[in-house]
């Protein structure tokens, strides 16, 4: 990936970005004022939070929602907590 | 497809993009990209999604992505599709690809309209997705032809002279249906399975397909970030944003609210309509209700549903 200070010889021709999906390396978690906490005991695994998360921060492994939320990218909008049908997600002040 | 199964598809649009907190364009793009089964070539018209997903040297796209001007995402992607068809014919390529163009309502309803119309008419095998947030949000909330009547924007400011935008929005989904393309759908993200199903249909369709998806903009709608998805449900329940598809000329209703709610419920939750509740502006809400009812009845009739 191009870094500050790279010369024209280091930059791909045409200004192309060759690492697809490298936005993952950019952390947007610092935007957050409240963070979601998922309670696995209440969770019914409906995956609505997974589908609605704007920052693809609710993770699912083998069809099971993980309580490990990607806090590097979660911006704390609270959509997951608002849409959860069983109130398994709580927004807590950082 | 069940969401549990959908979650097993690979991630095509990653986190780390810089859309605002609570922007519904994020889940719309994520779910649509996950519905594609082939590697894709994506183009996006200038707009929030484009500028925040590809800030150099980062890209949130796992597929080939082409940065576009405001007016030509449909033209660019149709060109890529034509080149691909030629290469395939010459035997230089075998793999299947999906060709997807994204645009906001500004880049679709207004500025990109002619290139979109052209691409659809020429019959390219591509999918055009419009995420409709009802104004030019990226440049600071200017009115577009998708902005609903009464909305306060910086170029239709509510004040003593006018009460927000004076015109009704353009029904682009109907215009695309009038192109007689094989698949057109107007959908909403609060039903993620329906959204993915429509996207899948669009990808599987041979020829052009068009998806019009409602996407809440908390900044421009002056609504709370966590209400993004809820508002799209209110839009469907008040019939402000009916969900329907047109497959080979057959209209089909995708969502019918159990009990139709008054438009006030939709208007009240958004700061951009705040002035409509002031004294003297009641008639505007009545007008909006009347217009919404008329449009809803028209759609029911086209879909062969009982009113």
mmCIF file of C-alpha atoms in Angstrom:
data_model
loop_
_atom_site.group_PDB
_atom_site.id
_atom_site.type_symbol
_atom_site.label_atom_id
_atom_site.label_comp_id
_atom_site.label_asym_id
_atom_site.label_seq_id
_atom_site.Cartn_x
_atom_site.Cartn_y
_atom_site.Cartn_z
ATOM 1 C CA UNK A 1 0.000 0.000 0.000
ATOM 2 C CA UNK A 2 1.148 3.524 -0.764
ATOM 3 C CA UNK A 3 2.501 5.332 2.274
ATOM 4 C CA UNK A 4 3.158 9.026 2.852
ATOM 5 C CA UNK A 5 6.566 9.883 1.468
ATOM 6 C CA UNK A 6 6.408 7.324 -1.384
ATOM 7 C CA UNK A 7 7.743 8.688 -4.648
ATOM 8 C CA UNK A 8 6.164 8.363 -8.083
ATOM 9 C CA UNK A 9 8.147 5.193 -8.725
ATOM 10 C CA UNK A 10 6.507 3.480 -5.749
ATOM 11 C CA UNK A 11 2.954 4.375 -6.729
ATOM 12 C CA UNK A 12 1.143 1.967 -9.088
ATOM 13 C CA UNK A 13 0.514 3.348 -12.576
ATOM 14 C CA UNK A 14 -2.740 5.264 -12.834
ATOM 15 C CA UNK A 15 -3.011 5.624 -9.074
ATOM 16 C CA UNK A 16 -4.542 2.157 -8.858
ATOM 17 C CA UNK A 17 -5.145 0.635 -5.443
ATOM 18 C CA UNK A 18 -3.890 -2.924 -5.774
ATOM 19 C CA UNK A 19 -4.867 -4.284 -2.345
ATOM 20 C CA UNK A 20 -8.599 -4.941 -2.641
ATOM 21 C CA UNK A 21 -10.509 -4.261 0.537
ATOM 22 C CA UNK A 22 -7.568 -2.618 2.337
ATOM 23 C CA UNK A 23 -9.955 -0.114 3.973
ATOM 24 C CA UNK A 24 -10.028 -2.711 6.755
ATOM 25 C CA UNK A 25 -6.634 -1.396 7.805
ATOM 26 C CA UNK A 26 -8.176 2.006 8.390
ATOM 27 C CA UNK A 27 -9.751 2.152 11.835
ATOM 28 C CA UNK A 28 -12.983 4.058 12.242
ATOM 29 C CA UNK A 29 -13.652 2.857 15.789
ATOM 30 C CA UNK A 30 -12.432 6.182 17.176
ATOM 31 C CA UNK A 31 -15.607 7.871 15.874
ATOM 32 C CA UNK A 32 -17.638 6.065 18.501
ATOM 33 C CA UNK A 33 -19.099 7.562 21.652
ATOM 34 C CA UNK A 34 -21.146 4.518 22.658
ATOM 35 C CA UNK A 35 -20.236 0.914 22.087
ATOM 36 C CA UNK A 36 -22.545 -2.058 21.576
ATOM 37 C CA UNK A 37 -22.267 -5.027 23.933
ATOM 38 C CA UNK A 38 -23.894 -8.253 22.805
ATOM 39 C CA UNK A 39 -25.396 -10.562 25.407
ATOM 40 C CA UNK A 40 -25.068 -14.095 24.003
ATOM 41 C CA UNK A 41 -27.563 -15.481 26.519
ATOM 42 C CA UNK A 42 -30.385 -13.339 25.173
ATOM 43 C CA UNK A 43 -29.296 -13.597 21.519
ATOM 44 C CA UNK A 44 -31.602 -15.706 19.322
ATOM 45 C CA UNK A 45 -29.139 -15.707 16.423
ATOM 46 C CA UNK A 46 -31.560 -14.032 14.002
ATOM 47 C CA UNK A 47 -28.704 -12.187 12.271
ATOM 48 C CA UNK A 48 -30.646 -8.940 11.884
ATOM 49 C CA UNK A 49 -27.816 -6.972 13.547
ATOM 50 C CA UNK A 50 -25.393 -8.650 11.187
ATOM 51 C CA UNK A 51 -27.476 -7.622 8.174
ATOM 52 C CA UNK A 52 -28.089 -4.039 9.299
ATOM 53 C CA UNK A 53 -24.630 -3.080 10.543
ATOM 54 C CA UNK A 54 -23.357 -0.251 8.314
ATOM 55 C CA UNK A 55 -19.751 -1.012 9.197
ATOM 56 C CA UNK A 56 -19.814 -4.790 8.802
ATOM 57 C CA UNK A 57 -18.738 -4.971 12.445
ATOM 58 C CA UNK A 58 -21.112 -7.667 13.683
ATOM 59 C CA UNK A 59 -19.323 -10.887 12.896
ATOM 60 C CA UNK A 60 -20.809 -14.270 12.172
ATOM 61 C CA UNK A 61 -18.930 -17.542 12.166
ATOM 62 C CA UNK A 62 -20.464 -20.699 10.690
ATOM 63 C CA UNK A 63 -23.941 -19.230 10.946
ATOM 64 C CA UNK A 64 -23.589 -18.094 14.574
ATOM 65 C CA UNK A 65 -23.419 -14.418 15.572
ATOM 66 C CA UNK A 66 -20.240 -13.807 17.526
ATOM 67 C CA UNK A 67 -20.204 -11.657 20.649
ATOM 68 C CA UNK A 68 -16.809 -10.406 19.514
ATOM 69 C CA UNK A 69 -17.791 -7.165 17.804
ATOM 70 C CA UNK A 70 -15.273 -5.533 15.484
ATOM 71 C CA UNK A 71 -14.615 -2.422 17.567
ATOM 72 C CA UNK A 72 -11.886 -1.307 15.163
ATOM 73 C CA UNK A 73 -14.575 -0.340 12.672
ATOM 74 C CA UNK A 74 -17.845 0.019 14.619
ATOM 75 C CA UNK A 75 -18.851 3.689 14.614
ATOM 76 C CA UNK A 76 -21.371 3.223 17.402
ATOM 77 C CA UNK A 77 -24.478 4.226 15.438
ATOM 78 C CA UNK A 78 -26.688 1.945 17.548
ATOM 79 C CA UNK A 79 -28.711 0.434 14.686
ATOM 80 C CA UNK A 80 -27.920 -3.079 15.989
ATOM 81 C CA UNK A 81 -29.262 -2.297 19.461
ATOM 82 C CA UNK A 82 -32.322 -0.526 18.046
ATOM 83 C CA UNK A 83 -33.245 -3.382 15.697
ATOM 84 C CA UNK A 84 -32.529 -6.344 17.989
ATOM 85 C CA UNK A 85 -35.904 -8.046 18.550
ATOM 86 C CA UNK A 86 -34.903 -9.373 21.994
ATOM 87 C CA UNK A 87 -32.824 -6.411 23.227
ATOM 88 C CA UNK A 88 -29.684 -8.487 23.448
ATOM 89 C CA UNK A 89 -27.505 -5.527 22.488
ATOM 90 C CA UNK A 90 -26.885 -2.667 24.825
ATOM 91 C CA UNK A 91 -25.166 0.614 23.987
ATOM 92 C CA UNK A 92 -22.680 1.578 26.686
ATOM 93 C CA UNK A 93 -20.793 4.853 26.954
ATOM 94 C CA UNK A 94 -17.129 4.482 26.013
ATOM 95 C CA UNK B 1 -31.955 -17.262 1.497
ATOM 96 C CA UNK B 2 -31.963 -17.271 5.303
ATOM 97 C CA UNK B 3 -29.789 -14.609 6.912
ATOM 98 C CA UNK B 4 -27.871 -17.350 8.699
ATOM 99 C CA UNK B 5 -26.939 -18.785 5.319
ATOM 100 C CA UNK B 6 -26.330 -15.315 3.872
ATOM 101 C CA UNK B 7 -23.794 -14.699 6.634
ATOM 102 C CA UNK B 8 -21.698 -17.521 5.201
ATOM 103 C CA UNK B 9 -21.164 -15.653 1.929
ATOM 104 C CA UNK B 10 -17.895 -13.825 1.581
ATOM 105 C CA UNK B 11 -17.495 -10.199 2.518
ATOM 106 C CA UNK B 12 -17.261 -8.013 -0.588
ATOM 107 C CA UNK B 13 -17.627 -4.555 0.967
ATOM 108 C CA UNK B 14 -15.459 -4.077 4.026
ATOM 109 C CA UNK B 15 -15.537 -1.998 7.173
ATOM 110 C CA UNK B 16 -13.167 0.943 7.386
ATOM 111 C CA UNK B 17 -15.127 2.870 4.761
ATOM 112 C CA UNK B 18 -15.890 6.399 5.874
ATOM 113 C CA UNK B 19 -19.648 6.641 5.466
ATOM 114 C CA UNK B 20 -21.238 8.505 8.386
ATOM 115 C CA UNK B 21 -22.203 6.631 11.506
ATOM 116 C CA UNK B 22 -25.638 5.113 10.866
ATOM 117 C CA UNK B 23 -25.564 5.576 7.069
ATOM 118 C CA UNK B 24 -27.865 2.977 5.531
ATOM 119 C CA UNK B 25 -25.994 2.982 2.208
ATOM 120 C CA UNK B 26 -23.494 0.726 4.052
ATOM 121 C CA UNK B 27 -25.806 -2.243 4.750
ATOM 122 C CA UNK B 28 -27.518 -1.806 1.359
ATOM 123 C CA UNK B 29 -24.191 -2.137 -0.469
ATOM 124 C CA UNK B 30 -22.957 -4.931 1.783
ATOM 125 C CA UNK B 31 -26.079 -7.068 1.288
ATOM 126 C CA UNK B 32 -26.313 -6.464 -2.452
ATOM 127 C CA UNK B 33 -22.661 -7.346 -2.990
ATOM 128 C CA UNK B 34 -23.097 -10.520 -0.931
ATOM 129 C CA UNK B 35 -25.984 -11.563 -3.172
ATOM 130 C CA UNK B 36 -23.673 -11.682 -6.186
ATOM 131 C CA UNK B 37 -22.281 -15.124 -6.930
ATOM 132 C CA UNK B 38 -19.592 -14.128 -9.421
ATOM 133 C CA UNK B 39 -16.631 -11.809 -9.211
ATOM 134 C CA UNK B 40 -17.894 -8.338 -10.028
ATOM 135 C CA UNK B 41 -16.888 -5.162 -11.776
ATOM 136 C CA UNK B 42 -18.317 -2.258 -9.839
ATOM 137 C CA UNK B 43 -18.613 1.358 -10.846
ATOM 138 C CA UNK B 44 -19.988 4.118 -8.678
ATOM 139 C CA UNK B 45 -21.195 7.563 -9.600
ATOM 140 C CA UNK B 46 -19.873 10.458 -7.561
ATOM 141 C CA UNK B 47 -21.705 10.454 -4.279
ATOM 142 C CA UNK B 48 -21.341 9.550 -0.636
ATOM 143 C CA UNK B 49 -20.762 5.873 -1.318
ATOM 144 C CA UNK B 50 -18.067 6.515 -3.882
ATOM 145 C CA UNK B 51 -16.061 9.133 -2.032
ATOM 146 C CA UNK B 52 -16.173 7.391 1.309
ATOM 147 C CA UNK B 53 -15.430 3.869 0.102
ATOM 148 C CA UNK B 54 -12.377 4.713 -1.973
ATOM 149 C CA UNK B 55 -10.326 7.359 -0.206
ATOM 150 C CA UNK B 56 -6.800 6.914 -1.495
ATOM 151 C CA UNK B 57 -4.865 4.727 -0.732
ATOM 152 C CA UNK B 58 -7.730 2.680 0.744
ATOM 153 C CA UNK B 59 -10.601 0.857 -0.892
ATOM 154 C CA UNK B 60 -13.501 -0.882 0.812
ATOM 155 C CA UNK B 61 -14.215 -2.964 -2.299
ATOM 156 C CA UNK B 62 -12.962 -6.503 -2.693
ATOM 157 C CA UNK B 63 -13.935 -6.481 -6.379
ATOM 158 C CA UNK B 64 -12.637 -4.401 -9.274
ATOM 159 C CA UNK B 65 -13.883 -0.907 -8.667
ATOM 160 C CA UNK B 66 -13.975 1.995 -11.107
ATOM 161 C CA UNK B 67 -14.070 5.525 -9.836
ATOM 162 C CA UNK B 68 -16.524 7.542 -11.944
ATOM 163 C CA UNK B 69 -17.712 11.023 -12.644
ATOM 164 C CA UNK B 70 -21.196 12.000 -11.534
ATOM 165 C CA UNK B 71 -22.993 11.364 -14.804
ATOM 166 C CA UNK B 72 -21.500 8.237 -16.267
ATOM 167 C CA UNK B 73 -21.391 5.224 -13.966
ATOM 168 C CA UNK B 74 -23.980 3.437 -16.132
ATOM 169 C CA UNK B 75 -22.046 4.331 -19.306
ATOM 170 C CA UNK B 76 -18.729 3.118 -17.843
ATOM 171 C CA UNK B 77 -20.095 -0.178 -16.580
ATOM 172 C CA UNK B 78 -21.993 -0.781 -19.825
ATOM 173 C CA UNK B 79 -18.702 -0.208 -21.672
ATOM 174 C CA UNK B 80 -16.914 -2.730 -19.489
ATOM 175 C CA UNK B 81 -19.698 -5.219 -20.123
ATOM 176 C CA UNK B 82 -19.469 -4.683 -23.887
ATOM 177 C CA UNK B 83 -15.685 -5.162 -23.815
ATOM 178 C CA UNK B 84 -16.116 -8.331 -21.750
ATOM 179 C CA UNK B 85 -18.659 -9.704 -24.222
ATOM 180 C CA UNK B 86 -16.242 -9.088 -27.068
ATOM 181 C CA UNK B 87 -13.347 -10.787 -25.224
ATOM 182 C CA UNK B 88 -15.555 -13.740 -24.415
ATOM 183 C CA UNK B 89 -16.583 -14.052 -28.050
ATOM 184 C CA UNK B 90 -12.923 -14.036 -29.083
ATOM 185 C CA UNK B 91 -12.262 -16.814 -26.589
ATOM 186 C CA UNK B 92 -9.913 -14.680 -24.491
ATOM 187 C CA UNK B 93 -12.031 -14.914 -21.347
ATOM 188 C CA UNK B 94 -14.189 -17.620 -19.877
ATOM 189 C CA UNK B 95 -15.023 -16.636 -16.342
ATOM 190 C CA UNK B 96 -18.470 -15.181 -15.537
ATOM 191 C CA UNK B 97 -18.707 -11.703 -14.100
ATOM 192 C CA UNK B 98 -21.385 -9.474 -12.644
ATOM 193 C CA UNK B 99 -21.447 -5.854 -13.719
ATOM 194 C CA UNK B 100 -22.794 -3.470 -11.150
ATOM 195 C CA UNK B 101 -23.193 0.297 -11.167
ATOM 196 C CA UNK B 102 -24.010 2.162 -7.970
ATOM 197 C CA UNK B 103 -25.363 5.674 -7.783
ATOM 198 C CA UNK B 104 -27.063 7.887 -5.263
ATOM 199 C CA UNK B 105 -30.295 9.609 -6.163
ATOM 200 C CA UNK B 106 -28.444 12.678 -7.443
ATOM 201 C CA UNK B 107 -26.261 10.566 -9.726
ATOM 202 C CA UNK B 108 -29.231 8.492 -10.853
ATOM 203 C CA UNK B 109 -32.415 10.580 -10.931
ATOM 204 C CA UNK B 110 -30.716 13.751 -12.171
ATOM 205 C CA UNK B 111 -27.143 13.869 -13.372
ATOM 206 C CA UNK B 112 -26.640 10.253 -14.467
ATOM 207 C CA UNK B 113 -30.106 9.863 -15.903
ATOM 208 C CA UNK B 114 -29.216 9.962 -19.593
ATOM 209 C CA UNK B 115 -26.358 7.458 -19.284
ATOM 210 C CA UNK B 116 -28.578 5.181 -17.211
ATOM 211 C CA UNK B 117 -31.412 5.397 -19.717
ATOM 212 C CA UNK B 118 -28.993 4.704 -22.556
ATOM 213 C CA UNK B 119 -27.393 1.700 -20.875
ATOM 214 C CA UNK B 120 -30.775 0.178 -20.067
ATOM 215 C CA UNK B 121 -32.078 0.735 -23.605
ATOM 216 C CA UNK B 122 -28.988 -0.876 -25.154
ATOM 217 C CA UNK B 123 -29.694 -3.975 -23.115
ATOM 218 C CA UNK B 124 -26.353 -4.499 -21.391
ATOM 219 C CA UNK B 125 -26.215 -7.404 -18.975
ATOM 220 C CA UNK B 126 -25.703 -5.239 -15.900
ATOM 221 C CA UNK B 127 -27.359 -4.219 -12.654
ATOM 222 C CA UNK B 128 -27.831 -0.598 -11.723
ATOM 223 C CA UNK B 129 -28.388 0.084 -8.031
ATOM 224 C CA UNK B 130 -29.677 3.436 -6.870
ATOM 225 C CA UNK B 131 -29.450 4.030 -3.128
ATOM 226 C CA UNK B 132 -31.991 6.786 -2.693
ATOM 227 C CA UNK B 133 -31.437 9.068 0.288
ATOM 228 C CA UNK B 134 -33.455 11.853 -1.223
ATOM 229 C CA UNK B 135 -30.963 14.680 -1.768
ATOM 230 C CA UNK B 136 -27.357 15.484 -2.687
ATOM 231 C CA UNK B 137 -26.117 14.541 0.769
ATOM 232 C CA UNK B 138 -22.433 14.321 -0.150
ATOM 233 C CA UNK B 139 -22.201 17.982 -1.141
ATOM 234 C CA UNK B 140 -24.290 19.284 1.740
ATOM 235 C CA UNK B 141 -27.969 18.367 1.359
ATOM 236 C CA UNK B 142 -29.121 20.039 -1.848
ATOM 237 C CA UNK B 143 -32.504 19.088 -3.271
ATOM 238 C CA UNK B 144 -32.652 16.495 -6.034
ATOM 239 C CA UNK B 145 -35.601 15.233 -8.038
ATOM 240 C CA UNK B 146 -35.842 12.415 -5.478
ATOM 241 C CA UNK B 147 -36.346 14.801 -2.567
ATOM 242 C CA UNK B 148 -39.880 14.457 -1.212
ATOM 243 C CA UNK B 149 -42.235 17.384 -1.096
ATOM 244 C CA UNK B 150 -41.882 19.570 1.963
ATOM 245 C CA UNK B 151 -38.314 18.546 2.797
ATOM 246 C CA UNK B 152 -35.993 21.242 4.037
ATOM 247 C CA UNK B 153 -32.718 21.226 2.075
ATOM 248 C CA UNK B 154 -30.105 23.919 1.541
ATOM 249 C CA UNK B 155 -31.509 24.702 -1.920
ATOM 250 C CA UNK B 156 -35.144 24.437 -0.857
ATOM 251 C CA UNK B 157 -34.869 26.049 2.569
ATOM 252 C CA UNK B 158 -37.962 26.162 4.731
ATOM 253 C CA UNK B 159 -38.700 29.692 5.895
ATOM 254 C CA UNK B 160 -41.162 32.524 5.448
ATOM 255 C CA UNK B 161 -41.309 32.235 1.662
ATOM 256 C CA UNK B 162 -41.499 28.481 1.040
ATOM 257 C CA UNK B 163 -42.080 25.473 3.278
ATOM 258 C CA UNK B 164 -39.314 23.248 1.948
ATOM 259 C CA UNK B 165 -39.287 21.599 -1.461
ATOM 260 C CA UNK B 166 -42.400 22.491 -3.410
ATOM 261 C CA UNK B 167 -42.480 19.642 -5.899
ATOM 262 C CA UNK B 168 -43.236 15.952 -5.485
ATOM 263 C CA UNK B 169 -40.488 13.470 -6.112
ATOM 264 C CA UNK B 170 -39.957 11.797 -9.457
ATOM 265 C CA UNK B 171 -40.975 8.136 -9.680
ATOM 266 C CA UNK B 172 -37.825 6.780 -11.251
ATOM 267 C CA UNK B 173 -38.760 3.126 -10.707
ATOM 268 C CA UNK B 174 -41.747 3.621 -13.016
ATOM 269 C CA UNK B 175 -39.545 5.334 -15.581
ATOM 270 C CA UNK B 176 -37.139 2.404 -15.544
ATOM 271 C CA UNK B 177 -40.076 0.004 -15.885
ATOM 272 C CA UNK B 178 -41.108 1.992 -18.951
ATOM 273 C CA UNK B 179 -37.768 1.015 -20.510
ATOM 274 C CA UNK B 180 -39.225 -2.504 -20.637
ATOM 275 C CA UNK B 181 -36.143 -4.048 -19.086
ATOM 276 C CA UNK B 182 -36.450 -7.550 -17.643
ATOM 277 C CA UNK B 183 -36.170 -6.674 -13.960
ATOM 278 C CA UNK B 184 -36.952 -3.553 -11.936
ATOM 279 C CA UNK B 185 -37.487 -3.419 -8.177
ATOM 280 C CA UNK B 186 -38.126 -0.777 -5.577
ATOM 281 C CA UNK B 187 -37.072 -2.164 -2.231
ATOM 282 C CA UNK B 188 -36.108 -1.257 1.267
ATOM 283 C CA UNK B 189 -33.360 -2.584 3.559
ATOM 284 C CA UNK B 190 -35.589 -3.286 6.590
ATOM 285 C CA UNK B 191 -36.399 -6.582 4.864
ATOM 286 C CA UNK B 192 -32.821 -7.783 4.275
ATOM 287 C CA UNK B 193 -33.923 -11.100 2.821
ATOM 288 C CA UNK B 194 -36.185 -9.401 0.274
ATOM 289 C CA UNK B 195 -33.340 -7.056 -0.593
ATOM 290 C CA UNK B 196 -30.928 -9.925 -1.174
ATOM 291 C CA UNK B 197 -33.552 -11.878 -3.089
ATOM 292 C CA UNK B 198 -34.213 -8.931 -5.388
ATOM 293 C CA UNK B 199 -30.477 -8.417 -5.868
ATOM 294 C CA UNK B 200 -30.025 -12.094 -6.666
ATOM 295 C CA UNK B 201 -32.837 -11.934 -9.214
ATOM 296 C CA UNK B 202 -31.227 -8.845 -10.724
ATOM 297 C CA UNK B 203 -27.866 -10.598 -11.037
ATOM 298 C CA UNK B 204 -29.395 -13.716 -12.528
ATOM 299 C CA UNK B 205 -31.422 -11.736 -15.046
ATOM 300 C CA UNK B 206 -30.012 -11.779 -18.545
ATOM 301 C CA UNK B 207 -29.997 -8.158 -19.609
ATOM 302 C CA UNK B 208 -30.321 -4.942 -17.658
ATOM 303 C CA UNK B 209 -31.820 -4.753 -14.192
ATOM 304 C CA UNK B 210 -32.512 -1.786 -11.957
ATOM 305 C CA UNK B 211 -32.843 -1.657 -8.167
ATOM 306 C CA UNK B 212 -34.086 1.405 -6.323
ATOM 307 C CA UNK B 213 -33.290 1.115 -2.621
ATOM 308 C CA UNK B 214 -34.285 3.532 0.106
ATOM 309 C CA UNK B 215 -31.286 4.498 2.260
ATOM 310 C CA UNK B 216 -31.656 6.675 5.315
ATOM 311 C CA UNK B 217 -29.244 9.594 5.683
ATOM 312 C CA UNK B 218 -29.220 10.649 9.356
ATOM 313 C CA UNK B 219 -27.403 13.898 8.487
ATOM 314 C CA UNK B 220 -29.714 15.005 5.726
ATOM 315 C CA UNK B 221 -32.961 13.672 7.154
ATOM 316 C CA UNK B 222 -32.077 15.132 10.543
ATOM 317 C CA UNK B 223 -32.926 11.823 12.153
ATOM 318 C CA UNK B 224 -31.229 9.794 14.852
ATOM 319 C CA UNK B 225 -28.427 7.497 13.684
ATOM 320 C CA UNK B 226 -29.907 4.395 15.327
ATOM 321 C CA UNK B 227 -33.272 4.936 13.603
ATOM 322 C CA UNK B 228 -31.873 4.351 10.108
ATOM 323 C CA UNK B 229 -33.471 0.977 9.472
ATOM 324 C CA UNK B 230 -36.593 1.718 11.525
ATOM 325 C CA UNK B 231 -37.324 4.728 9.334
ATOM 326 C CA UNK B 232 -37.220 2.611 6.185
ATOM 327 C CA UNK B 233 -39.896 0.416 7.789
ATOM 328 C CA UNK B 234 -41.984 3.470 8.650
ATOM 329 C CA UNK B 235 -41.646 4.535 5.006
ATOM 330 C CA UNK B 236 -43.095 1.197 3.914
ATOM 331 C CA UNK B 237 -45.858 1.203 6.550
ATOM 332 C CA UNK B 238 -46.979 4.710 5.615
ATOM 333 C CA UNK B 239 -46.766 3.736 1.913
ATOM 334 C CA UNK B 240 -44.370 6.599 1.234
ATOM 335 C CA UNK B 241 -41.926 4.028 -0.167
ATOM 336 C CA UNK B 242 -43.906 1.077 -1.538
ATOM 337 C CA UNK B 243 -41.935 -2.076 -2.225
ATOM 338 C CA UNK B 244 -42.641 -3.753 -5.556
ATOM 339 C CA UNK B 245 -40.935 -5.470 -8.443
ATOM 340 C CA UNK B 246 -41.594 -5.655 -12.150
ATOM 341 C CA UNK B 247 -40.374 -8.859 -13.713
ATOM 342 C CA UNK B 248 -40.834 -9.057 -17.474
ATOM 343 C CA UNK B 249 -43.692 -6.575 -17.308
ATOM 344 C CA UNK B 250 -45.458 -8.302 -14.403
ATOM 345 C CA UNK B 251 -45.941 -6.009 -11.412
ATOM 346 C CA UNK B 252 -45.761 -7.636 -8.003
ATOM 347 C CA UNK B 253 -46.190 -6.094 -4.586
ATOM 348 C CA UNK B 254 -43.429 -7.114 -2.153
ATOM 349 C CA UNK B 255 -44.782 -5.614 1.050
ATOM 350 C CA UNK B 256 -48.254 -4.682 2.172
ATOM 351 C CA UNK B 257 -48.551 -3.066 5.607
ATOM 352 C CA UNK B 258 -51.087 -4.734 7.875
ATOM 353 C CA UNK B 259 -52.472 -1.355 8.739
ATOM 354 C CA UNK B 260 -51.588 1.644 6.629
ATOM 355 C CA UNK B 261 -50.246 4.407 8.837
ATOM 356 C CA UNK B 262 -50.714 8.150 8.292
ATOM 357 C CA UNK B 263 -47.785 10.005 6.710
ATOM 358 C CA UNK B 264 -47.368 12.131 9.851
ATOM 359 C CA UNK B 265 -45.568 9.187 11.409
ATOM 360 C CA UNK B 266 -42.983 9.294 8.669
ATOM 361 C CA UNK B 267 -42.684 13.082 8.691
ATOM 362 C CA UNK B 268 -42.534 13.566 12.451
ATOM 363 C CA UNK B 269 -39.372 11.529 12.993
ATOM 364 C CA UNK B 270 -37.307 13.666 10.647
ATOM 365 C CA UNK B 271 -36.024 17.159 11.314
ATOM 366 C CA UNK B 272 -36.175 18.000 7.619
ATOM 367 C CA UNK B 273 -39.999 18.033 7.879
ATOM 368 C CA UNK B 274 -40.149 19.840 11.227
ATOM 369 C CA UNK B 275 -41.608 23.064 9.787
ATOM 370 C CA UNK B 276 -44.598 21.165 8.355
ATOM 371 C CA UNK B 277 -45.968 20.804 11.891
ATOM 372 C CA UNK B 278 -46.024 24.563 12.444
ATOM 373 C CA UNK B 279 -49.360 26.325 12.330
ATOM 374 C CA UNK B 280 -50.447 27.260 8.838
ATOM 375 C CA UNK B 281 -48.643 24.355 7.154
ATOM 376 C CA UNK B 282 -51.249 21.664 7.874
ATOM 377 C CA UNK B 283 -52.438 21.748 4.279
ATOM 378 C CA UNK B 284 -49.017 20.578 3.058
ATOM 379 C CA UNK B 285 -49.267 17.411 5.154
ATOM 380 C CA UNK B 286 -52.776 16.867 3.789
ATOM 381 C CA UNK B 287 -51.425 17.283 0.246
ATOM 382 C CA UNK B 288 -48.631 14.799 0.929
ATOM 383 C CA UNK B 289 -51.155 12.303 2.370
ATOM 384 C CA UNK B 290 -53.398 12.680 -0.660
ATOM 385 C CA UNK B 291 -50.484 12.245 -3.053
ATOM 386 C CA UNK B 292 -49.225 9.179 -1.155
ATOM 387 C CA UNK B 293 -52.690 7.570 -1.177
ATOM 388 C CA UNK B 294 -53.051 8.165 -4.889
ATOM 389 C CA UNK B 295 -49.657 6.662 -5.622
ATOM 390 C CA UNK B 296 -50.329 3.666 -3.335
ATOM 391 C CA UNK B 297 -53.653 2.971 -4.995
ATOM 392 C CA UNK B 298 -52.022 3.181 -8.402
ATOM 393 C CA UNK B 299 -49.399 0.626 -7.353
ATOM 394 C CA UNK B 300 -52.032 -1.682 -5.838
ATOM 395 C CA UNK B 301 -53.937 -1.514 -9.087
ATOM 396 C CA UNK B 302 -50.845 -2.231 -11.199
ATOM 397 C CA UNK B 303 -49.952 -5.171 -8.947
ATOM 398 C CA UNK B 304 -53.490 -6.535 -9.139
ATOM 399 C CA UNK B 305 -54.028 -6.190 -5.383
ATOM 400 C CA UNK B 306 -57.252 -5.189 -3.679
ATOM 401 C CA UNK B 307 -57.351 -1.704 -2.255
#
